CSV table of C-alpha atoms in Angstrom, one decimal:
chain,number,residue,atom,x,y,z
W,1,UNK,CA,137.1,-42.8,-16.1
W,2,UNK,CA,137.2,-44.9,-19.3
W,3,UNK,CA,134.1,-44.9,-21.5
W,4,UNK,CA,132.1,-48.1,-21.4
W,5,UNK,CA,132.5,-50.2,-24.4
W,6,UNK,CA,129.4,-50.4,-26.7
W,7,UNK,CA,127.5,-53.7,-26.4
W,8,UNK,CA,128.4,-56.1,-29.3
W,9,UNK,CA,125.3,-57.6,-30.7
W,10,UNK,CA,125.4,-61.4,-30.6
W,11,UNK,CA,123.5,-64.0,-32.5
W,12,UNK,CA,121.3,-66.3,-30.6
W,13,UNK,CA,123.0,-69.5,-29.5
W,14,UNK,CA,123.7,-71.8,-32.4
W,15,UNK,CA,121.8,-69.6,-34.8
W,16,UNK,CA,124.7,-69.8,-37.2
W,17,UNK,CA,124.6,-73.6,-37.1
W,18,UNK,CA,120.9,-73.7,-37.7
W,19,UNK,CA,121.3,-71.3,-40.7
W,20,UNK,CA,124.0,-73.6,-42.2
W,21,UNK,CA,121.7,-76.7,-41.6
W,22,UNK,CA,118.8,-74.9,-43.3
W,23,UNK,CA,121.0,-74.1,-46.3
W,24,UNK,CA,122.3,-77.7,-46.5
W,25,UNK,CA,118.7,-79.1,-46.4
W,26,UNK,CA,117.7,-76.8,-49.3
W,27,UNK,CA,120.7,-78.1,-51.3
W,28,UNK,CA,119.8,-81.7,-50.6
W,29,UNK,CA,116.1,-81.1,-51.5
W,30,UNK,CA,117.3,-79.8,-54.9
W,31,UNK,CA,119.1,-83.1,-55.5
W,32,UNK,CA,116.5,-85.6,-54.0
W,33,UNK,CA,113.0,-84.4,-54.5
W,34,UNK,CA,109.6,-85.6,-55.7
W,35,UNK,CA,110.3,-84.0,-59.0
W,36,UNK,CA,113.6,-85.9,-59.2
W,37,UNK,CA,111.9,-89.3,-58.6
W,38,UNK,CA,109.2,-88.5,-61.1
W,39,UNK,CA,111.8,-87.8,-63.8
W,40,UNK,CA,113.9,-90.8,-62.8
W,41,UNK,CA,111.0,-93.3,-62.8
W,42,UNK,CA,109.0,-91.7,-65.5
W,43,UNK,CA,105.9,-91.9,-63.2
W,44,UNK,CA,103.9,-88.8,-62.3
W,45,UNK,CA,102.1,-90.8,-59.6
W,46,UNK,CA,104.9,-91.9,-57.3
W,47,UNK,CA,102.5,-94.2,-55.3
W,48,UNK,CA,102.5,-96.5,-58.3
W,49,UNK,CA,106.3,-97.0,-58.4
W,50,UNK,CA,107.2,-100.5,-57.2
W,51,UNK,CA,110.7,-100.9,-58.6
W,52,UNK,CA,113.7,-98.5,-58.4
W,53,UNK,CA,117.4,-98.7,-59.3
W,54,UNK,CA,119.6,-95.9,-58.1
W,55,UNK,CA,123.1,-95.1,-56.8
W,56,UNK,CA,123.2,-92.9,-53.7
W,57,UNK,CA,125.7,-91.4,-51.3
W,58,UNK,CA,124.6,-91.5,-47.7
W,59,UNK,CA,128.1,-91.3,-46.3
W,60,UNK,CA,128.9,-87.7,-47.3
W,61,UNK,CA,125.4,-86.6,-46.4
W,62,UNK,CA,124.9,-85.2,-49.9
W,63,UNK,CA,121.5,-87.0,-50.3
W,64,UNK,CA,118.7,-87.8,-47.9
W,65,UNK,CA,118.3,-91.5,-48.6
W,66,UNK,CA,115.4,-91.8,-46.2
W,67,UNK,CA,113.4,-89.7,-48.7
W,68,UNK,CA,113.2,-92.8,-51.0
W,69,UNK,CA,110.7,-94.5,-48.8
W,70,UNK,CA,108.9,-91.3,-48.0
W,71,UNK,CA,108.1,-90.4,-51.6
W,72,UNK,CA,107.8,-94.0,-52.9
W,73,UNK,CA,105.6,-95.7,-50.2
W,74,UNK,CA,104.7,-98.7,-52.2
W,75,UNK,CA,108.2,-99.7,-53.3
W,76,UNK,CA,108.7,-103.5,-53.5
W,77,UNK,CA,112.1,-103.8,-55.1
W,78,UNK,CA,115.1,-101.4,-54.5
W,79,UNK,CA,118.5,-101.8,-56.1
W,80,UNK,CA,121.1,-99.5,-54.6
W,81,UNK,CA,124.2,-101.6,-55.5
W,82,UNK,CA,127.5,-99.7,-55.8
W,83,UNK,CA,126.2,-96.9,-53.6
W,84,UNK,CA,127.9,-95.5,-50.5
W,85,UNK,CA,125.8,-96.5,-47.5
W,86,UNK,CA,127.5,-97.5,-44.2
W,87,UNK,CA,124.3,-98.5,-42.4
W,88,UNK,CA,120.8,-99.4,-43.4
W,89,UNK,CA,119.5,-96.9,-40.9
W,90,UNK,CA,120.3,-94.3,-43.6
W,91,UNK,CA,117.4,-95.7,-45.6
W,92,UNK,CA,114.9,-94.4,-43.0
W,93,UNK,CA,111.8,-96.0,-41.6
W,94,UNK,CA,109.4,-95.7,-44.6
W,95,UNK,CA,110.3,-98.8,-46.6
W,96,UNK,CA,107.8,-100.9,-44.8
W,97,UNK,CA,106.5,-102.6,-48.1
W,98,UNK,CA,109.9,-103.4,-49.5
W,99,UNK,CA,110.4,-107.1,-50.4
W,100,UNK,CA,113.7,-107.1,-52.3
W,101,UNK,CA,116.8,-105.0,-51.5
W,102,UNK,CA,120.2,-105.0,-53.3
W,103,UNK,CA,123.1,-103.2,-51.6
W,104,UNK,CA,126.0,-105.0,-53.2
W,105,UNK,CA,129.4,-103.3,-53.1
W,106,UNK,CA,128.1,-100.3,-51.1
W,107,UNK,CA,130.6,-100.0,-48.2
W,108,UNK,CA,127.9,-101.4,-45.9
W,109,UNK,CA,129.0,-102.2,-42.4
W,110,UNK,CA,125.9,-102.1,-40.2
W,111,UNK,CA,122.4,-103.7,-40.6
W,112,UNK,CA,120.9,-101.6,-37.8
W,113,UNK,CA,117.5,-100.3,-38.9
W,114,UNK,CA,116.8,-103.3,-41.1
W,115,UNK,CA,113.8,-104.1,-38.9
W,116,UNK,CA,112.1,-101.1,-40.5
W,117,UNK,CA,111.6,-103.5,-43.5
W,118,UNK,CA,109.4,-106.2,-42.0
W,119,UNK,CA,108.2,-107.6,-45.3
W,120,UNK,CA,111.7,-108.1,-46.7
W,121,UNK,CA,112.0,-111.5,-48.5
W,122,UNK,CA,115.3,-111.2,-50.4
W,123,UNK,CA,118.4,-109.3,-49.2
W,124,UNK,CA,121.5,-109.1,-51.4
W,125,UNK,CA,124.6,-107.7,-49.6
W,126,UNK,CA,127.5,-109.2,-51.5
W,127,UNK,CA,131.0,-107.7,-51.1
W,128,UNK,CA,130.5,-105.4,-48.2
W,129,UNK,CA,131.9,-105.3,-44.6
W,130,UNK,CA,129.1,-106.8,-42.6
W,131,UNK,CA,130.0,-108.7,-39.5
W,132,UNK,CA,127.0,-108.6,-37.2
W,133,UNK,CA,123.9,-110.5,-38.3
W,134,UNK,CA,121.8,-110.1,-35.1
W,135,UNK,CA,119.5,-107.3,-36.6
W,136,UNK,CA,118.1,-110.0,-38.9
W,137,UNK,CA,116.8,-112.4,-36.3
W,138,UNK,CA,113.3,-110.8,-36.1
W,139,UNK,CA,112.7,-111.0,-39.8
W,140,UNK,CA,109.8,-113.5,-40.4
W,141,UNK,CA,109.6,-113.2,-44.2
W,142,UNK,CA,113.3,-113.3,-45.2
W,143,UNK,CA,113.9,-116.2,-47.6
W,144,UNK,CA,117.1,-115.3,-49.5
W,145,UNK,CA,120.2,-113.8,-47.9
W,146,UNK,CA,123.4,-113.2,-49.9
W,147,UNK,CA,126.4,-112.4,-47.8
W,148,UNK,CA,129.2,-113.4,-50.2
W,149,UNK,CA,132.4,-111.6,-49.7
W,150,UNK,CA,131.6,-110.0,-46.3
W,151,UNK,CA,133.4,-110.1,-42.9
W,152,UNK,CA,131.4,-112.6,-41.0
W,153,UNK,CA,134.1,-114.4,-38.8
W,154,UNK,CA,132.1,-115.8,-35.9
W,155,UNK,CA,129.9,-118.9,-36.2
W,156,UNK,CA,127.7,-117.5,-33.5
W,157,UNK,CA,126.6,-114.8,-36.0
W,158,UNK,CA,125.5,-117.6,-38.3
W,159,UNK,CA,123.6,-119.3,-35.5
W,160,UNK,CA,121.6,-116.1,-35.1
W,161,UNK,CA,119.9,-117.0,-38.4
W,162,UNK,CA,118.3,-120.1,-36.7
W,163,UNK,CA,115.5,-117.7,-35.6
W,164,UNK,CA,114.8,-116.8,-39.2
W,165,UNK,CA,112.5,-119.8,-39.9
W,166,UNK,CA,111.6,-118.5,-43.3
W,167,UNK,CA,115.2,-118.5,-44.6
W,168,UNK,CA,115.7,-120.9,-47.5
W,169,UNK,CA,118.8,-119.7,-49.3
W,170,UNK,CA,122.1,-118.4,-47.7
W,171,UNK,CA,125.4,-117.5,-49.4
W,172,UNK,CA,128.3,-117.3,-47.0
W,173,UNK,CA,131.1,-117.9,-49.5
W,174,UNK,CA,134.3,-115.8,-49.2
W,175,UNK,CA,133.6,-114.9,-45.5
W,176,UNK,CA,136.5,-115.4,-43.0
W,177,UNK,CA,134.3,-117.6,-40.8
W,178,UNK,CA,135.2,-120.6,-43.0
W,179,UNK,CA,138.9,-120.2,-42.1
W,180,UNK,CA,138.9,-118.9,-38.6
W,181,UNK,CA,136.4,-121.5,-37.3
W,182,UNK,CA,137.5,-124.3,-39.5
W,183,UNK,CA,133.9,-124.5,-40.4
W,184,UNK,CA,132.3,-127.2,-42.6
W,185,UNK,CA,129.2,-127.1,-44.8
W,186,UNK,CA,127.6,-129.8,-42.7
W,187,UNK,CA,127.9,-127.8,-39.5
W,188,UNK,CA,126.1,-124.8,-41.1
W,189,UNK,CA,123.4,-127.0,-42.5
W,190,UNK,CA,122.9,-128.7,-39.1
W,191,UNK,CA,122.8,-125.3,-37.3
W,192,UNK,CA,120.2,-124.0,-39.9
W,193,UNK,CA,117.9,-126.9,-40.6
W,194,UNK,CA,115.5,-124.6,-42.5
W,195,UNK,CA,118.0,-124.0,-45.3
W,196,UNK,CA,117.4,-125.5,-48.7
W,197,UNK,CA,120.4,-124.0,-50.5
W,198,UNK,CA,123.8,-123.0,-49.0
W,199,UNK,CA,126.3,-121.1,-51.2
W,200,UNK,CA,124.1,-121.8,-54.2
W,201,UNK,CA,124.4,-125.6,-53.7
W,202,UNK,CA,121.2,-127.5,-52.7
W,203,UNK,CA,121.1,-129.1,-49.2
W,204,UNK,CA,120.8,-132.6,-50.6
W,205,UNK,CA,124.5,-132.5,-51.2
W,206,UNK,CA,127.0,-130.7,-53.5
W,207,UNK,CA,127.4,-132.1,-57.0
W,208,UNK,CA,130.1,-134.7,-57.6
W,209,UNK,CA,133.6,-133.2,-57.2
W,210,UNK,CA,132.7,-130.7,-54.5
W,211,UNK,CA,134.4,-131.0,-51.2
W,212,UNK,CA,132.8,-130.5,-47.8
W,213,UNK,CA,133.3,-126.7,-47.8
W,214,UNK,CA,132.0,-126.3,-51.3
W,215,UNK,CA,135.5,-126.2,-52.9
W,216,UNK,CA,135.7,-127.4,-56.5
W,217,UNK,CA,137.8,-130.6,-57.1
W,218,UNK,CA,140.3,-130.5,-59.9
W,219,UNK,CA,138.1,-132.6,-62.2
W,220,UNK,CA,135.1,-130.2,-62.0
W,221,UNK,CA,137.3,-127.2,-62.4
W,222,UNK,CA,139.0,-128.6,-65.4
W,223,UNK,CA,135.7,-129.4,-67.0
W,224,UNK,CA,134.4,-125.9,-66.4
W,225,UNK,CA,137.6,-124.4,-67.8
W,226,UNK,CA,137.3,-126.4,-70.9
W,227,UNK,CA,133.7,-125.3,-71.5
W,228,UNK,CA,134.5,-121.7,-70.8
W,229,UNK,CA,137.6,-121.8,-73.0
W,230,UNK,CA,135.5,-123.1,-75.8
W,231,UNK,CA,133.3,-120.1,-75.5
W,232,UNK,CA,136.4,-117.9,-75.9
W,233,UNK,CA,137.3,-119.7,-79.2
W,234,UNK,CA,140.0,-122.0,-80.3
W,235,UNK,CA,143.6,-121.1,-79.1
W,236,UNK,CA,144.9,-119.8,-82.4
W,237,UNK,CA,147.8,-117.9,-81.0
W,238,UNK,CA,149.8,-117.2,-77.8
W,239,UNK,CA,147.4,-114.6,-76.6
W,240,UNK,CA,144.5,-117.1,-76.8
W,241,UNK,CA,146.5,-119.6,-74.8
W,242,UNK,CA,147.2,-116.9,-72.2
W,243,UNK,CA,143.5,-116.1,-72.0
W,244,UNK,CA,142.7,-119.8,-71.2
W,245,UNK,CA,145.4,-119.9,-68.6
W,246,UNK,CA,144.0,-116.7,-67.0
W,247,UNK,CA,140.6,-118.3,-67.0
W,248,UNK,CA,141.7,-121.1,-64.8
W,249,UNK,CA,143.3,-118.7,-62.3
W,250,UNK,CA,140.3,-116.4,-62.2
W,251,UNK,CA,137.9,-119.2,-61.7
W,252,UNK,CA,139.8,-120.4,-58.7
W,253,UNK,CA,140.3,-116.9,-57.3
W,254,UNK,CA,137.0,-115.0,-57.8
W,255,UNK,CA,134.3,-117.4,-58.9
W,256,UNK,CA,132.3,-118.5,-55.8
W,257,UNK,CA,132.5,-122.3,-55.2
W,258,UNK,CA,128.9,-122.7,-55.9
W,259,UNK,CA,129.0,-120.7,-59.1
W,260,UNK,CA,131.7,-123.0,-60.4
W,261,UNK,CA,130.2,-126.3,-59.2
W,262,UNK,CA,126.5,-125.7,-59.5
W,263,UNK,CA,124.4,-126.6,-62.5
W,264,UNK,CA,121.3,-127.7,-60.6
W,265,UNK,CA,120.4,-124.9,-58.2
W,266,UNK,CA,116.9,-123.6,-58.6
W,267,UNK,CA,116.7,-120.3,-60.4
W,268,UNK,CA,115.1,-117.3,-58.8
W,269,UNK,CA,113.0,-114.9,-60.8
W,270,UNK,CA,114.0,-111.3,-60.5
W,271,UNK,CA,111.4,-108.7,-59.7
W,272,UNK,CA,109.8,-107.0,-62.8
W,273,UNK,CA,112.1,-104.3,-64.1
W,274,UNK,CA,115.2,-105.4,-62.3
W,275,UNK,CA,117.4,-108.1,-63.8
W,276,UNK,CA,119.8,-110.5,-62.0
W,277,UNK,CA,123.5,-110.2,-62.5
W,278,UNK,CA,125.2,-113.1,-64.2
W,279,UNK,CA,126.4,-115.6,-61.6
W,280,UNK,CA,130.0,-116.0,-62.5
W,281,UNK,CA,132.1,-112.9,-62.6
W,282,UNK,CA,135.2,-114.7,-63.8
W,283,UNK,CA,133.7,-115.6,-67.1
W,284,UNK,CA,132.5,-112.0,-67.7
W,285,UNK,CA,136.0,-110.7,-66.9
W,286,UNK,CA,137.7,-113.2,-69.1
W,287,UNK,CA,135.5,-112.4,-72.0
W,288,UNK,CA,136.3,-108.8,-71.5
W,289,UNK,CA,140.1,-109.6,-71.5
W,290,UNK,CA,139.8,-111.7,-74.6
W,291,UNK,CA,137.9,-108.9,-76.4
W,292,UNK,CA,140.6,-106.4,-75.4
W,293,UNK,CA,143.3,-108.6,-76.9
W,294,UNK,CA,141.7,-108.9,-80.3
W,295,UNK,CA,143.3,-106.7,-83.0
W,296,UNK,CA,141.3,-103.6,-83.9
């Protein structure tokens, strides 16, 4: 009769998974900890920190982004632009005092969890992949919403914002809804009577030379090109002439309609410690091109 095989000791169910999780949490804590935030903000008392600028990676799981609110409970302004965050759920439930949030160019797709920021007054989400605006309808304090360059393609998503009675400024430029719905500026303003500014242009009407959708007429564009070209200097050679030609193309391509046409929109003060980006990306890019063409 064959001898019985000795019993093979076995780990408890999922003990190996738990061990790996524990190791991962230790690594994360080494990257995002109270000491990290003290060093980053220069504040020993983290309860006193009201403004923070940071780039985070929530997609890979390399950082516990929810820890931001846990260790900085009185945060009022948070700039996470050019981070990697698919959903605002990754920011946790502890940012209840946050008033201003930047998540521009952050691969954002989902606004689920945004209700955990009930005091939010300004939300900047330019150049992401947001389609669904329904998580915003319960926000009673939201005044400024920047959705430039997102994927909103349904006018019903825009109508959701009717419930946000506090909303005063909305930027929908460069969203597919303008094309797929053949939407006009007047329709949006009628649907959202609380708005004072749409695409950076006051409700009272776009400046002369701006069409119904906020597109710039040739006269306005030519005037702006002339002013911007003057800031680049006189066209002394072929490269300068090329720079001015590029300016016209870039203004038409990447500068939002409102940024081109608007000279009367009310300015918004940025929270202390965090500055606003310049409004027209085309001008910045052209100045950079012009500088690169100058002989060393």
